Tab-separated table of C-alpha atoms in Angstrom:
chain	number	residue	atom	x	y	z
A	1	GLU	CA	11.060	12.952	-12.217
A	2	ALA	CA	7.616	11.769	-13.279
A	3	GLN	CA	5.588	11.212	-10.163
A	4	VAL	CA	2.335	11.422	-8.253
A	5	THR	CA	2.704	13.321	-5.001
A	6	GLN	CA	0.327	12.794	-2.120
A	7	ASN	CA	0.239	14.707	1.123
A	8	PRO	CA	0.236	14.090	3.972
A	9	ARG	CA	1.903	10.703	4.276
A	10	TYR	CA	0.352	10.058	7.683
A	11	LEU	CA	-2.641	11.704	9.309
A	12	ILE	CA	-4.459	11.141	12.575
A	13	THR	CA	-7.661	13.082	13.007
A	14	VAL	CA	-10.839	13.097	15.043
A	15	THR	CA	-14.322	12.170	13.938
A	16	GLY	CA	-16.092	14.997	12.140
A	17	LYS	CA	-13.112	17.223	11.470
A	18	LYS	CA	-12.960	18.022	7.769
A	19	LEU	CA	-9.738	17.113	6.006
A	20	THR	CA	-8.223	17.167	2.548
A	21	VAL	CA	-5.629	14.827	1.115
A	22	THR	CA	-3.837	16.420	-1.787
A	23	CYS	CA	-2.684	14.693	-4.953
A	24	SER	CA	-0.641	16.203	-7.733
A	25	GLN	CA	0.902	14.681	-10.863
A	26	ASN	CA	3.495	16.169	-13.199
A	27	MET	CA	2.950	13.931	-16.225
A	28	ASN	CA	0.058	15.776	-17.861
A	29	HIS	CA	-2.138	12.720	-17.391
A	30	GLU	CA	-5.825	13.038	-18.160
A	31	TYR	CA	-6.994	10.269	-15.859
A	32	MET	CA	-6.721	10.391	-12.075
A	33	SER	CA	-8.240	8.182	-9.428
A	34	TRP	CA	-8.416	7.579	-5.698
A	35	TYR	CA	-8.298	4.131	-4.113
A	36	ARG	CA	-8.438	2.926	-0.566
A	37	GLN	CA	-6.717	-0.235	0.570
A	38	ASP	CA	-8.008	-2.263	3.491
A	39	PRO	CA	-6.943	-5.688	4.790
A	40	GLY	CA	-9.134	-8.405	3.350
A	41	LEU	CA	-10.897	-5.988	1.008
A	42	GLY	CA	-8.025	-5.064	-1.270
A	43	LEU	CA	-7.972	-1.896	-3.334
A	44	ARG	CA	-11.284	-0.235	-4.000
A	45	GLN	CA	-11.860	2.780	-6.188
A	46	ILE	CA	-13.402	5.819	-4.493
A	47	TYR	CA	-13.615	8.412	-7.277
A	48	TYR	CA	-12.054	8.993	-10.627
A	49	SER	CA	-11.651	11.820	-13.099
A	50	MET	CA	-11.190	11.578	-16.840
A	51	ASN	CA	-10.198	15.205	-17.255
A	52	VAL	CA	-10.627	18.684	-15.834
A	53	GLU	CA	-14.113	19.223	-14.390
A	54	VAL	CA	-15.052	15.593	-15.142
A	55	THR	CA	-15.372	13.380	-12.068
A	56	ASP	CA	-17.401	10.309	-11.249
A	57	LYS	CA	-18.028	7.864	-8.448
A	58	GLY	CA	-16.126	4.650	-8.076
A	59	ASP	CA	-17.171	1.683	-5.980
A	60	VAL	CA	-17.038	3.271	-2.520
A	61	PRO	CA	-17.724	7.021	-2.849
A	62	GLU	CA	-19.819	7.520	0.292
A	63	GLY	CA	-18.306	10.050	2.663
A	64	TYR	CA	-15.846	11.442	0.106
A	65	LYS	CA	-15.729	14.336	-2.324
A	66	VAL	CA	-13.265	15.229	-5.049
A	67	SER	CA	-12.638	18.085	-7.430
A	68	ARG	CA	-10.619	18.484	-10.625
A	69	LYS	CA	-10.173	22.174	-11.304
A	70	GLU	CA	-6.715	21.754	-12.781
A	71	LYS	CA	-5.308	18.851	-14.735
A	72	ARG	CA	-2.484	18.172	-12.300
A	73	ASN	CA	-4.455	18.200	-9.016
A	74	PHE	CA	-7.097	15.849	-7.682
A	75	PRO	CA	-7.725	16.387	-3.951
A	76	LEU	CA	-9.757	13.978	-1.843
A	77	ILE	CA	-12.017	15.633	0.690
A	78	LEU	CA	-13.541	14.028	3.746
A	79	GLU	CA	-16.189	16.475	4.956
A	80	SER	CA	-16.947	14.615	8.178
A	81	PRO	CA	-14.528	11.722	8.674
A	82	SER	CA	-15.645	8.661	10.567
A	83	PRO	CA	-13.633	5.760	12.023
A	84	ASN	CA	-14.654	3.477	9.129
A	85	GLN	CA	-12.664	5.748	6.840
A	86	THR	CA	-9.466	4.734	8.598
A	87	SER	CA	-7.494	3.284	5.730
A	88	LEU	CA	-4.506	3.549	3.405
A	89	TYR	CA	-5.339	5.873	0.515
A	90	PHE	CA	-3.689	6.004	-2.879
A	91	CYS	CA	-3.931	8.491	-5.683
A	92	ALA	CA	-3.070	7.312	-9.172
A	93	SER	CA	-2.875	8.794	-12.628
A	94	SER	CA	-2.521	7.556	-16.172
A	95	PRO	CA	-2.764	8.792	-19.727
A	96	TYR	CA	-6.210	8.292	-21.181
A	97	ASP	CA	-4.752	5.693	-23.525
A	98	ARG	CA	-5.715	2.375	-21.981
A	99	ASP	CA	-2.444	0.722	-22.871
A	100	TYR	CA	-0.602	2.469	-20.076
A	101	GLY	CA	-0.559	1.505	-16.452
A	102	TYR	CA	-1.228	3.688	-13.471
A	103	THR	CA	1.389	5.701	-11.654
A	104	PHE	CA	0.616	5.596	-7.941
A	105	GLY	CA	1.430	8.018	-5.176
A	106	SER	CA	3.203	6.799	-2.039
A	107	GLY	CA	-0.020	6.630	-0.065
A	108	THR	CA	-1.653	8.392	2.857
A	109	ARG	CA	-2.284	6.416	6.010
A	110	LEU	CA	-5.334	7.962	7.649
A	111	THR	CA	-6.534	7.168	11.144
A	112	VAL	CA	-9.838	8.601	12.353
A	113	VAL	CA	-10.395	8.342	16.106
B	1	SER	CA	-15.905	-5.410	-6.641
B	2	GLN	CA	-12.807	-7.559	-6.891
B	3	GLN	CA	-12.440	-9.227	-10.237
B	4	GLY	CA	-8.937	-10.594	-10.113
B	5	GLU	CA	-8.025	-13.343	-7.722
B	6	GLU	CA	-4.418	-14.251	-7.204
B	7	ASP	CA	-3.088	-17.630	-6.327
B	8	PRO	CA	-1.298	-18.427	-4.112
B	9	GLN	CA	-2.036	-15.872	-1.414
B	10	ALA	CA	1.473	-16.267	-0.072
B	11	LEU	CA	4.663	-17.708	-1.504
B	12	SER	CA	8.041	-18.226	0.128
B	13	ILE	CA	11.091	-19.200	-1.913
B	14	GLN	CA	14.879	-19.097	-1.784
B	15	GLU	CA	16.896	-16.525	-3.635
B	16	GLY	CA	17.673	-17.705	-7.141
B	17	GLU	CA	14.485	-19.737	-7.504
B	18	ASN	CA	11.655	-18.814	-9.817
B	19	ALA	CA	8.346	-17.483	-8.500
B	20	THR	CA	5.059	-18.021	-10.275
B	21	MET	CA	1.851	-16.231	-9.394
B	22	ASN	CA	-1.514	-16.754	-11.027
B	23	CYS	CA	-4.471	-14.474	-11.534
B	24	SER	CA	-8.024	-15.267	-12.589
B	25	TYR	CA	-10.655	-12.772	-13.628
B	26	LYS	CA	-14.318	-12.863	-14.524
B	27	THR	CA	-15.242	-10.453	-17.301
B	28	SER	CA	-13.865	-9.415	-20.668
B	29	ILE	CA	-10.824	-7.173	-20.531
B	30	ASN	CA	-8.857	-4.743	-22.654
B	31	ASN	CA	-5.647	-5.511	-20.837
B	32	LEU	CA	-4.271	-7.079	-17.693
B	33	GLN	CA	-1.569	-5.460	-15.603
B	34	TRP	CA	0.720	-6.554	-12.805
B	35	TYR	CA	1.840	-4.319	-9.967
B	36	ARG	CA	4.257	-4.681	-7.074
B	37	GLN	CA	3.749	-3.166	-3.643
B	38	ASN	CA	6.426	-2.992	-1.001
B	39	SER	CA	5.003	-2.964	2.499
B	40	GLY	CA	2.633	-0.022	2.917
B	41	ARG	CA	4.033	1.819	-0.079
B	42	GLY	CA	2.519	2.798	-3.404
B	43	LEU	CA	1.991	0.247	-6.120
B	44	VAL	CA	4.513	0.135	-8.929
B	45	HIS	CA	3.449	-0.826	-12.430
B	46	LEU	CA	5.433	-3.819	-13.705
B	47	ILE	CA	3.971	-4.943	-16.982
B	48	LEU	CA	0.847	-4.713	-19.124
B	49	ILE	CA	-0.418	-7.355	-21.518
B	50	ARG	CA	-3.155	-6.611	-24.010
B	51	SER	CA	-6.081	-8.940	-24.536
B	52	ASN	CA	-4.775	-9.938	-27.979
B	53	GLU	CA	-1.348	-10.892	-26.626
B	54	ARG	CA	-0.438	-14.257	-25.155
B	55	GLU	CA	2.961	-13.652	-23.658
B	56	LYS	CA	5.147	-10.712	-22.751
B	57	HIS	CA	8.613	-10.331	-21.264
B	58	SER	CA	10.279	-7.548	-19.354
B	59	GLY	CA	13.674	-8.276	-17.845
B	60	ARG	CA	13.195	-11.135	-15.366
B	61	LEU	CA	9.416	-10.954	-15.692
B	62	ARG	CA	7.329	-13.121	-17.953
B	63	VAL	CA	3.579	-12.705	-18.175
B	64	THR	CA	1.150	-14.987	-19.954
B	65	LEU	CA	-2.492	-14.404	-20.687
B	66	ASP	CA	-5.133	-16.966	-21.566
B	67	THR	CA	-8.356	-15.144	-22.364
B	68	SER	CA	-10.244	-18.403	-22.940
B	69	LYS	CA	-9.549	-19.385	-19.347
B	70	LYS	CA	-9.633	-15.809	-18.081
B	71	SER	CA	-6.313	-16.272	-16.383
B	72	SER	CA	-2.814	-14.847	-16.314
B	73	SER	CA	0.452	-15.801	-14.711
B	74	LEU	CA	3.474	-13.788	-13.647
B	75	LEU	CA	6.824	-15.526	-13.548
B	76	ILE	CA	9.785	-13.896	-11.826
B	77	THR	CA	12.977	-15.706	-12.729
B	78	ALA	CA	16.145	-15.880	-10.626
B	79	SER	CA	14.441	-14.146	-7.717
B	80	ARG	CA	16.280	-11.793	-5.378
B	81	ALA	CA	15.635	-10.735	-1.802
B	82	ALA	CA	14.631	-7.334	-3.201
B	83	ASP	CA	11.705	-8.996	-4.992
B	84	THR	CA	10.034	-9.530	-1.612
B	85	ALA	CA	6.735	-7.671	-1.934
B	86	SER	CA	3.054	-8.122	-2.678
B	87	TYR	CA	2.065	-8.591	-6.290
B	88	PHE	CA	-1.314	-7.629	-7.696
B	89	CYS	CA	-2.982	-8.268	-10.972
B	90	ALA	CA	-5.400	-5.649	-12.245
B	91	THR	CA	-7.814	-5.671	-15.118
B	92	ASP	CA	-9.075	-2.812	-17.189
B	93	ALA	CA	-12.837	-2.933	-16.815
B	94	GLY	CA	-13.560	-4.194	-20.299
B	95	SER	CA	-16.301	-2.466	-22.221
B	96	SER	CA	-16.922	0.287	-19.706
B	97	ASN	CA	-15.245	3.564	-20.515
B	98	THR	CA	-14.287	4.525	-16.994
B	99	GLY	CA	-10.625	3.622	-17.153
B	100	LYS	CA	-11.064	1.837	-13.843
B	101	LEU	CA	-8.657	-0.907	-12.865
B	102	ILE	CA	-10.006	-3.726	-10.730
B	103	PHE	CA	-7.373	-5.214	-8.458
B	104	GLY	CA	-7.076	-8.676	-7.045
B	105	GLN	CA	-6.230	-9.420	-3.438
B	106	GLY	CA	-2.570	-9.984	-4.166
B	107	THR	CA	0.137	-12.582	-3.639
B	108	THR	CA	2.667	-11.941	-0.897
B	109	LEU	CA	6.087	-13.100	-2.023
B	110	GLN	CA	8.952	-13.657	0.377
B	111	VAL	CA	12.380	-14.328	-1.083
B	112	LYS	CA	14.821	-15.630	1.484
B	113	PRO	CA	18.498	-14.776	1.058
């Protein structure tokens, strides 16, 4: 089944403790992206990657890092999480062709206390 | 930045009725897409309409696009309780080559059995 897999689904952590949210896709998509979703603010792009070793900042990159060492994986790293990073996070992928929509993961609900 | 704005913010209808949601955007686009999100879950791609198309159908979905007015509408015919969800429009960011989708705030649809 074609899918984007995110882990974990839920995570509660403490301020300053480094964490990684994993994202993997099995569709050989070139493009991958991370979004966060917050009430009243909607979905905002954090980082994106157009292919292996090619990443760039989205609209809200502060406090996050990403890497794209393999085509299928695009982990999101929070080096020192803070409470304002409490949010619902989504990974998405798509072919580079713009006439295709995104395939989203099921989301990671992160709480930083 | 949020480009798309959906209207209405919330919609409640009876099963069997049609549901219409509207989306406005601000800049030029390559395509406009509609997504559905069930509570707290990942977004699911519904339909994509290119900037040179005016209308598109997929099952019970009908999407229109008016680039002169920078607006789109999503019509769900013969709605079902299972259509209860939030619906988002998203625009490809026009001339930029980032592949980024900009999402609106969404319309929450409730279909009563």
